[in-house]
mmCIF file with all atom_site columns, C-alpha atoms in Angstrom:
data_model
loop_
_atom_site.group_PDB
_atom_site.id
_atom_site.type_symbol
_atom_site.label_atom_id
_atom_site.label_alt_id
_atom_site.label_comp_id
_atom_site.label_asym_id
_atom_site.label_entity_id
_atom_site.label_seq_id
_atom_site.pdbx_PDB_ins_code
_atom_site.Cartn_x
_atom_site.Cartn_y
_atom_site.Cartn_z
_atom_site.occupancy
_atom_site.B_iso_or_equiv
_atom_site.pdbx_formal_charge
_atom_site.auth_seq_id
_atom_site.auth_comp_id
_atom_site.auth_asym_id
_atom_site.auth_atom_id
_atom_site.pdbx_PDB_model_num
ATOM 1   C CA . ALA A 1 1   ? 99.494  118.460 91.184  1.00 0.00 ? 16  ALA A CA 1
ATOM 2   C CA . GLU A 1 2   ? 101.042 115.097 91.969  1.00 0.00 ? 17  GLU A CA 1
ATOM 3   C CA . LEU A 1 3   ? 99.487  113.813 95.198  1.00 0.00 ? 18  LEU A CA 1
ATOM 4   C CA . GLU A 1 4   ? 101.156 110.411 95.426  1.00 0.00 ? 19  GLU A CA 1
ATOM 5   C CA . ALA A 1 5   ? 104.287 109.269 93.582  1.00 0.00 ? 20  ALA A CA 1
ATOM 6   C CA . GLU A 1 6   ? 103.161 105.611 93.607  1.00 0.00 ? 21  GLU A CA 1
ATOM 7   C CA . TYR A 1 7   ? 99.425  105.317 94.066  1.00 0.00 ? 22  TYR A CA 1
ATOM 8   C CA . ASN A 1 8   ? 98.108  101.784 94.573  1.00 0.00 ? 23  ASN A CA 1
ATOM 9   C CA . PRO A 1 9   ? 94.346  101.686 95.253  1.00 0.00 ? 24  PRO A CA 1
ATOM 10  C CA . GLY A 1 10  ? 93.935  97.889  95.219  1.00 0.00 ? 25  GLY A CA 1
ATOM 11  C CA . VAL A 1 11  ? 90.591  96.060  95.354  1.00 0.00 ? 26  VAL A CA 1
ATOM 12  C CA . ASN A 1 12  ? 88.613  98.481  97.535  1.00 0.00 ? 27  ASN A CA 1
ATOM 13  C CA . TYR A 1 13  ? 89.232  102.201 97.664  1.00 0.00 ? 28  TYR A CA 1
ATOM 14  C CA . ARG A 1 14  ? 87.557  105.511 98.249  1.00 0.00 ? 29  ARG A CA 1
ATOM 15  C CA . PHE A 1 15  ? 87.947  109.162 97.265  1.00 0.00 ? 30  PHE A CA 1
ATOM 16  C CA . GLU A 1 16  ? 86.252  111.893 99.265  1.00 0.00 ? 31  GLU A CA 1
ATOM 17  C CA . LEU A 1 17  ? 86.628  115.594 98.581  1.00 0.00 ? 32  LEU A CA 1
ATOM 18  C CA . GLU A 1 18  ? 84.907  118.946 98.393  1.00 0.00 ? 33  GLU A CA 1
ATOM 19  C CA . PHE A 1 19  ? 85.202  121.210 95.370  1.00 0.00 ? 34  PHE A CA 1
ATOM 20  C CA . ARG A 1 20  ? 83.875  124.450 93.988  1.00 0.00 ? 35  ARG A CA 1
ATOM 21  C CA . THR A 1 21  ? 84.072  125.755 90.453  1.00 0.00 ? 36  THR A CA 1
ATOM 22  C CA . LEU A 1 22  ? 82.399  127.862 87.797  1.00 0.00 ? 37  LEU A CA 1
ATOM 23  C CA . ASN A 1 23  ? 83.627  125.566 85.005  1.00 0.00 ? 38  ASN A CA 1
ATOM 24  C CA . CYS A 1 24  ? 81.428  122.524 84.336  1.00 0.00 ? 39  CYS A CA 1
ATOM 25  C CA . SER A 1 25  ? 84.211  120.234 83.032  1.00 0.00 ? 40  SER A CA 1
ATOM 26  C CA . GLY A 1 26  ? 87.614  119.265 84.390  1.00 0.00 ? 41  GLY A CA 1
ATOM 27  C CA . LEU A 1 27  ? 89.707  116.444 85.789  1.00 0.00 ? 42  LEU A CA 1
ATOM 28  C CA . LEU A 1 28  ? 89.622  116.209 89.602  1.00 0.00 ? 43  LEU A CA 1
ATOM 29  C CA . LEU A 1 29  ? 91.714  113.045 90.212  1.00 0.00 ? 44  LEU A CA 1
ATOM 30  C CA . TYR A 1 30  ? 93.548  110.660 87.863  1.00 0.00 ? 45  TYR A CA 1
ATOM 31  C CA . SER A 1 31  ? 95.926  107.716 87.986  1.00 0.00 ? 46  SER A CA 1
ATOM 32  C CA . SER A 1 32  ? 96.757  105.151 85.327  1.00 0.00 ? 47  SER A CA 1
ATOM 33  C CA . SER A 1 33  ? 99.099  102.213 84.903  1.00 0.00 ? 48  SER A CA 1
ATOM 34  C CA . TYR A 1 34  ? 101.966 102.904 82.530  1.00 0.00 ? 49  TYR A CA 1
ATOM 35  C CA . PHE A 1 35  ? 100.285 100.793 79.855  1.00 0.00 ? 50  PHE A CA 1
ATOM 36  C CA . LEU A 1 36  ? 96.957  102.665 80.315  1.00 0.00 ? 51  LEU A CA 1
ATOM 37  C CA . SER A 1 37  ? 95.018  99.469  81.023  1.00 0.00 ? 52  SER A CA 1
ATOM 38  C CA . ASP A 1 38  ? 94.138  99.880  84.700  1.00 0.00 ? 53  ASP A CA 1
ATOM 39  C CA . HIS A 1 39  ? 93.124  103.381 85.707  1.00 0.00 ? 54  HIS A CA 1
ATOM 40  C CA . THR A 1 40  ? 90.898  105.432 87.973  1.00 0.00 ? 55  THR A CA 1
ATOM 41  C CA . ALA A 1 41  ? 89.571  108.962 87.666  1.00 0.00 ? 56  ALA A CA 1
ATOM 42  C CA . LEU A 1 42  ? 87.126  111.427 89.136  1.00 0.00 ? 57  LEU A CA 1
ATOM 43  C CA . GLU A 1 43  ? 85.974  114.203 86.823  1.00 0.00 ? 58  GLU A CA 1
ATOM 44  C CA . LEU A 1 44  ? 83.403  116.836 86.010  1.00 0.00 ? 59  LEU A CA 1
ATOM 45  C CA . SER A 1 45  ? 82.017  116.403 82.522  1.00 0.00 ? 60  SER A CA 1
ATOM 46  C CA . GLU A 1 46  ? 79.507  118.969 81.244  1.00 0.00 ? 61  GLU A CA 1
ATOM 47  C CA . GLY A 1 47  ? 78.025  119.422 84.718  1.00 0.00 ? 62  GLY A CA 1
ATOM 48  C CA . SER A 1 48  ? 78.004  115.733 85.679  1.00 0.00 ? 63  SER A CA 1
ATOM 49  C CA . VAL A 1 49  ? 80.380  113.969 88.069  1.00 0.00 ? 64  VAL A CA 1
ATOM 50  C CA . ARG A 1 50  ? 81.941  110.772 86.727  1.00 0.00 ? 65  ARG A CA 1
ATOM 51  C CA . PHE A 1 51  ? 83.846  108.145 88.727  1.00 0.00 ? 66  PHE A CA 1
ATOM 52  C CA . ILE A 1 52  ? 85.782  105.923 86.334  1.00 0.00 ? 67  ILE A CA 1
ATOM 53  C CA . PHE A 1 53  ? 87.660  102.725 87.144  1.00 0.00 ? 68  PHE A CA 1
ATOM 54  C CA . ASP A 1 54  ? 89.152  99.920  85.084  1.00 0.00 ? 69  ASP A CA 1
ATOM 55  C CA . ASN A 1 55  ? 90.412  96.738  86.756  1.00 0.00 ? 70  ASN A CA 1
ATOM 56  C CA . GLY A 1 56  ? 91.838  95.482  83.469  1.00 0.00 ? 71  GLY A CA 1
ATOM 57  C CA . GLY A 1 57  ? 88.647  93.591  82.621  1.00 0.00 ? 72  GLY A CA 1
ATOM 58  C CA . GLY A 1 58  ? 86.448  96.465  81.458  1.00 0.00 ? 73  GLY A CA 1
ATOM 59  C CA . VAL A 1 59  ? 85.638  100.058 82.308  1.00 0.00 ? 74  VAL A CA 1
ATOM 60  C CA . GLY A 1 60  ? 83.188  101.033 85.035  1.00 0.00 ? 75  GLY A CA 1
ATOM 61  C CA . ILE A 1 61  ? 81.685  104.514 84.876  1.00 0.00 ? 76  ILE A CA 1
ATOM 62  C CA . VAL A 1 62  ? 79.420  105.754 87.657  1.00 0.00 ? 77  VAL A CA 1
ATOM 63  C CA . GLU A 1 63  ? 77.787  109.059 86.793  1.00 0.00 ? 78  GLU A CA 1
ATOM 64  C CA . TYR A 1 64  ? 75.761  111.598 88.747  1.00 0.00 ? 79  TYR A CA 1
ATOM 65  C CA . THR A 1 65  ? 73.856  114.003 86.497  1.00 0.00 ? 80  THR A CA 1
ATOM 66  C CA . PRO A 1 66  ? 71.941  116.773 88.267  1.00 0.00 ? 81  PRO A CA 1
ATOM 67  C CA . ILE A 1 67  ? 68.623  118.004 86.883  1.00 0.00 ? 82  ILE A CA 1
ATOM 68  C CA . ASN A 1 68  ? 70.156  121.462 86.451  1.00 0.00 ? 83  ASN A CA 1
ATOM 69  C CA . PRO A 1 69  ? 73.433  121.088 84.473  1.00 0.00 ? 84  PRO A CA 1
ATOM 70  C CA . LEU A 1 70  ? 74.853  124.185 86.225  1.00 0.00 ? 85  LEU A CA 1
ATOM 71  C CA . GLU A 1 71  ? 74.109  122.925 89.752  1.00 0.00 ? 86  GLU A CA 1
ATOM 72  C CA . LEU A 1 72  ? 77.688  121.786 90.452  1.00 0.00 ? 87  LEU A CA 1
ATOM 73  C CA . CYS A 1 73  ? 79.435  124.706 88.709  1.00 0.00 ? 88  CYS A CA 1
ATOM 74  C CA . ASP A 1 74  ? 77.838  127.474 90.771  1.00 0.00 ? 89  ASP A CA 1
ATOM 75  C CA . GLY A 1 75  ? 80.900  128.536 92.808  1.00 0.00 ? 90  GLY A CA 1
ATOM 76  C CA . GLU A 1 76  ? 79.556  126.835 95.959  1.00 0.00 ? 91  GLU A CA 1
ATOM 77  C CA . TRP A 1 77  ? 81.188  123.930 97.798  1.00 0.00 ? 92  TRP A CA 1
ATOM 78  C CA . HIS A 1 78  ? 80.043  120.423 96.803  1.00 0.00 ? 93  HIS A CA 1
ATOM 79  C CA . LYS A 1 79  ? 81.007  117.074 98.332  1.00 0.00 ? 94  LYS A CA 1
ATOM 80  C CA . ILE A 1 80  ? 81.853  113.900 96.405  1.00 0.00 ? 95  ILE A CA 1
ATOM 81  C CA . THR A 1 81  ? 82.347  110.414 97.813  1.00 0.00 ? 96  THR A CA 1
ATOM 82  C CA . ALA A 1 82  ? 83.386  107.697 95.354  1.00 0.00 ? 97  ALA A CA 1
ATOM 83  C CA . ASN A 1 83  ? 83.894  104.077 96.423  1.00 0.00 ? 98  ASN A CA 1
ATOM 84  C CA . LYS A 1 84  ? 85.108  101.037 94.520  1.00 0.00 ? 99  LYS A CA 1
ATOM 85  C CA . ASP A 1 85  ? 84.538  97.589  95.996  1.00 0.00 ? 100 ASP A CA 1
ATOM 86  C CA . GLY A 1 86  ? 85.815  94.914  93.618  1.00 0.00 ? 101 GLY A CA 1
ATOM 87  C CA . VAL A 1 87  ? 83.833  95.406  90.400  1.00 0.00 ? 102 VAL A CA 1
ATOM 88  C CA . ILE A 1 88  ? 81.223  97.733  91.953  1.00 0.00 ? 103 ILE A CA 1
ATOM 89  C CA . GLY A 1 89  ? 81.554  101.506 92.021  1.00 0.00 ? 104 GLY A CA 1
ATOM 90  C CA . THR A 1 90  ? 79.328  103.921 93.928  1.00 0.00 ? 105 THR A CA 1
ATOM 91  C CA . LEU A 1 91  ? 79.169  107.690 93.782  1.00 0.00 ? 106 LEU A CA 1
ATOM 92  C CA . VAL A 1 92  ? 77.453  110.124 96.146  1.00 0.00 ? 107 VAL A CA 1
ATOM 93  C CA . VAL A 1 93  ? 77.304  113.848 95.392  1.00 0.00 ? 108 VAL A CA 1
ATOM 94  C CA . ASP A 1 94  ? 76.005  116.332 97.984  1.00 0.00 ? 109 ASP A CA 1
ATOM 95  C CA . ASN A 1 95  ? 74.206  113.619 99.983  1.00 0.00 ? 110 ASN A CA 1
ATOM 96  C CA . ASN A 1 96  ? 71.979  112.659 97.035  1.00 0.00 ? 111 ASN A CA 1
ATOM 97  C CA . GLU A 1 97  ? 71.019  109.036 96.470  1.00 0.00 ? 112 GLU A CA 1
ATOM 98  C CA . PRO A 1 98  ? 74.053  106.882 95.572  1.00 0.00 ? 113 PRO A CA 1
ATOM 99  C CA . GLU A 1 99  ? 74.684  106.042 91.930  1.00 0.00 ? 114 GLU A CA 1
ATOM 100 C CA . LEU A 1 100 ? 75.978  102.513 91.293  1.00 0.00 ? 115 LEU A CA 1
ATOM 101 C CA . TYR A 1 101 ? 77.713  100.611 88.485  1.00 0.00 ? 116 TYR A CA 1
ATOM 102 C CA . GLU A 1 102 ? 78.948  97.027  88.346  1.00 0.00 ? 117 GLU A CA 1
ATOM 103 C CA . ILE A 1 103 ? 81.396  95.839  85.682  1.00 0.00 ? 118 ILE A CA 1
ATOM 104 C CA . PRO A 1 104 ? 79.690  92.796  84.143  1.00 0.00 ? 119 PRO A CA 1
ATOM 105 C CA . ASN A 1 105 ? 81.461  89.448  83.668  1.00 0.00 ? 120 ASN A CA 1
ATOM 106 C CA . SER A 1 106 ? 84.787  90.528  85.130  1.00 0.00 ? 121 SER A CA 1
ATOM 107 C CA . ASP A 1 107 ? 87.048  88.380  87.286  1.00 0.00 ? 122 ASP A CA 1
ATOM 108 C CA . PHE A 1 108 ? 89.483  91.253  87.763  1.00 0.00 ? 123 PHE A CA 1
ATOM 109 C CA . GLN A 1 109 ? 89.121  92.970  91.147  1.00 0.00 ? 124 GLN A CA 1
ATOM 110 C CA . ILE A 1 110 ? 92.285  95.027  91.621  1.00 0.00 ? 125 ILE A CA 1
ATOM 111 C CA . VAL A 1 111 ? 93.155  98.350  90.011  1.00 0.00 ? 126 VAL A CA 1
ATOM 112 C CA . ASN A 1 112 ? 96.904  97.849  89.454  1.00 0.00 ? 127 ASN A CA 1
ATOM 113 C CA . VAL A 1 113 ? 98.212  101.345 89.009  1.00 0.00 ? 128 VAL A CA 1
ATOM 114 C CA . ASP A 1 114 ? 101.453 101.920 90.969  1.00 0.00 ? 129 ASP A CA 1
ATOM 115 C CA . ALA A 1 115 ? 101.837 105.274 89.220  1.00 0.00 ? 130 ALA A CA 1
ATOM 116 C CA . PRO A 1 116 ? 101.340 108.878 90.324  1.00 0.00 ? 131 PRO A CA 1
ATOM 117 C CA . LEU A 1 117 ? 97.925  110.128 91.445  1.00 0.00 ? 132 LEU A CA 1
ATOM 118 C CA . TYR A 1 118 ? 97.197  113.614 90.136  1.00 0.00 ? 133 TYR A CA 1
ATOM 119 C CA . ALA A 1 119 ? 94.704  116.236 91.323  1.00 0.00 ? 134 ALA A CA 1
ATOM 120 C CA . GLY A 1 120 ? 93.344  119.007 89.122  1.00 0.00 ? 135 GLY A CA 1
ATOM 121 C CA . GLY A 1 121 ? 95.019  117.847 85.937  1.00 0.00 ? 136 GLY A CA 1
ATOM 122 C CA . VAL A 1 122 ? 97.923  115.870 84.553  1.00 0.00 ? 137 VAL A CA 1
ATOM 123 C CA . PRO A 1 123 ? 101.216 116.896 82.928  1.00 0.00 ? 138 PRO A CA 1
ATOM 124 C CA . GLU A 1 124 ? 100.836 117.657 79.219  1.00 0.00 ? 139 GLU A CA 1
ATOM 125 C CA . SER A 1 125 ? 103.205 114.812 78.369  1.00 0.00 ? 140 SER A CA 1
ATOM 126 C CA . LEU A 1 126 ? 101.036 112.187 80.081  1.00 0.00 ? 141 LEU A CA 1
ATOM 127 C CA . LEU A 1 127 ? 98.704  110.073 77.965  1.00 0.00 ? 142 LEU A CA 1
ATOM 128 C CA . VAL A 1 128 ? 95.169  109.843 79.384  1.00 0.00 ? 143 VAL A CA 1
ATOM 129 C CA . ARG A 1 129 ? 92.681  107.049 78.727  1.00 0.00 ? 144 ARG A CA 1
ATOM 130 C CA . TYR A 1 130 ? 89.974  107.817 76.178  1.00 0.00 ? 145 TYR A CA 1
ATOM 131 C CA . THR A 1 131 ? 87.287  107.352 78.838  1.00 0.00 ? 146 THR A CA 1
ATOM 132 C CA . VAL A 1 132 ? 88.584  110.344 80.799  1.00 0.00 ? 147 VAL A CA 1
ATOM 133 C CA . PHE A 1 133 ? 88.028  114.064 80.202  1.00 0.00 ? 148 PHE A CA 1
ATOM 134 C CA . SER A 1 134 ? 91.589  115.396 80.227  1.00 0.00 ? 149 SER A CA 1
ATOM 135 C CA . ASN A 1 135 ? 91.141  119.170 80.643  1.00 0.00 ? 150 ASN A CA 1
ATOM 136 C CA . ASN A 1 136 ? 92.520  120.662 83.835  1.00 0.00 ? 151 ASN A CA 1
ATOM 137 C CA . PHE A 1 137 ? 90.079  121.413 86.633  1.00 0.00 ? 152 PHE A CA 1
ATOM 138 C CA . GLN A 1 138 ? 89.606  125.132 87.284  1.00 0.00 ? 153 GLN A CA 1
ATOM 139 C CA . GLY A 1 139 ? 88.412  125.696 90.811  1.00 0.00 ? 154 GLY A CA 1
ATOM 140 C CA . CYS A 1 140 ? 89.163  124.656 94.368  1.00 0.00 ? 155 CYS A CA 1
ATOM 141 C CA . ILE A 1 141 ? 89.573  121.291 96.107  1.00 0.00 ? 156 ILE A CA 1
ATOM 142 C CA . ARG A 1 142 ? 89.663  120.783 99.871  1.00 0.00 ? 157 ARG A CA 1
ATOM 143 C CA . ASP A 1 143 ? 89.268  118.064 102.520 1.00 0.00 ? 158 ASP A CA 1
ATOM 144 C CA . LEU A 1 144 ? 90.621  115.340 100.244 1.00 0.00 ? 159 LEU A CA 1
ATOM 145 C CA . GLN A 1 145 ? 90.765  111.805 101.652 1.00 0.00 ? 160 GLN A CA 1
ATOM 146 C CA . LEU A 1 146 ? 91.829  108.765 99.668  1.00 0.00 ? 161 LEU A CA 1
ATOM 147 C CA . THR A 1 147 ? 92.709  105.131 100.125 1.00 0.00 ? 162 THR A CA 1
ATOM 148 C CA . ASN A 1 148 ? 96.255  104.096 99.215  1.00 0.00 ? 163 ASN A CA 1
ATOM 149 C CA . ARG A 1 149 ? 97.542  100.557 99.860  1.00 0.00 ? 164 ARG A CA 1
ATOM 150 C CA . GLY A 1 150 ? 94.512  99.909  102.072 1.00 0.00 ? 165 GLY A CA 1
ATOM 151 C CA . GLU A 1 151 ? 95.085  102.922 104.334 1.00 0.00 ? 166 GLU A CA 1
ATOM 152 C CA . ILE A 1 152 ? 93.001  106.120 104.471 1.00 0.00 ? 167 ILE A CA 1
ATOM 153 C CA . GLU A 1 153 ? 95.145  109.190 103.852 1.00 0.00 ? 168 GLU A CA 1
ATOM 154 C CA . TYR A 1 154 ? 94.259  112.828 104.375 1.00 0.00 ? 169 TYR A CA 1
ATOM 155 C CA . VAL A 1 155 ? 95.951  114.925 101.723 1.00 0.00 ? 170 VAL A CA 1
ATOM 156 C CA . HIS A 1 156 ? 97.779  117.958 103.065 1.00 0.00 ? 171 HIS A CA 1
ATOM 157 C CA . PHE A 1 157 ? 98.296  120.262 100.127 1.00 0.00 ? 172 PHE A CA 1
ATOM 158 C CA . SER A 1 158 ? 101.347 121.771 101.825 1.00 0.00 ? 173 SER A CA 1
ATOM 159 C CA . GLN A 1 159 ? 103.125 118.487 100.985 1.00 0.00 ? 174 GLN A CA 1
ATOM 160 C CA . VAL A 1 160 ? 101.963 118.271 97.361  1.00 0.00 ? 175 VAL A CA 1
ATOM 161 C CA . SER A 1 161 ? 104.331 118.936 94.479  1.00 0.00 ? 176 SER A CA 1
ATOM 162 C CA . LEU A 1 162 ? 103.305 120.597 91.244  1.00 0.00 ? 177 LEU A CA 1
ATOM 163 C CA . SER A 1 163 ? 103.617 118.294 88.258  1.00 0.00 ? 178 SER A CA 1
ATOM 164 C CA . SER A 1 164 ? 103.931 121.200 85.846  1.00 0.00 ? 179 SER A CA 1
ATOM 165 C CA . PRO A 1 165 ? 104.010 124.946 86.474  1.00 0.00 ? 180 PRO A CA 1
ATOM 166 C CA . ASP A 1 166 ? 100.672 125.752 84.823  1.00 0.00 ? 181 ASP A CA 1
ATOM 167 C CA . SER A 1 167 ? 98.549  122.814 85.921  1.00 0.00 ? 182 SER A CA 1
ATOM 168 C CA . VAL A 1 168 ? 97.384  123.587 89.463  1.00 0.00 ? 183 VAL A CA 1
ATOM 169 C CA . GLN A 1 169 ? 97.866  126.459 91.867  1.00 0.00 ? 184 GLN A CA 1
ATOM 170 C CA . LEU A 1 170 ? 98.184  125.568 95.519  1.00 0.00 ? 185 LEU A CA 1
ATOM 171 C CA . TYR A 1 171 ? 96.985  127.724 98.457  1.00 0.00 ? 186 TYR A CA 1
ATOM 172 C CA . THR A 1 172 ? 94.720  129.915 96.326  1.00 0.00 ? 187 THR A CA 1
ATOM 173 C CA . CYS A 1 173 ? 91.044  129.649 95.533  1.00 0.00 ? 188 CYS A CA 1
ATOM 174 C CA . ASN A 1 174 ? 90.174  132.361 93.052  1.00 0.00 ? 189 ASN A CA 1
ATOM 175 C CA . ILE A 1 175 ? 87.080  131.438 91.094  1.00 0.00 ? 190 ILE A CA 1
#
């Protein structure tokens, strides 16, 4: 589903959401510049949560890996908070200790995207950066907050458009 037609996270931004799923891999959020250099993503990858950001000067990947690889794909609700502050990314999953990553030796601070922000998957025609797991998320997302152009936005799924008919179903949560 396309959440924002022109997403522009800037220097500092945050994603916060709750999800539930039985599938341990899938793309939760994704946006990329048209040349695929700058991008940001939030994904499940084999039971881990990954927050990925590229300011154009190198990729930052913050990863939370639970002891039990099935912990986050148990059909229960889980909360993710991902923050990017310049070259530093932090990730908190279910109130566990924050994970942190800093892009080394980078003068680039801003994620210059100005492209759509997608939730749950991307259209089949869209190229996705190699650092991102591109399979569609199968599950439920709620209480999504994000930063766009420096402002916190609460996503109301009643105002979201589907990017392709098979990618995401709105208003249902059958897992």
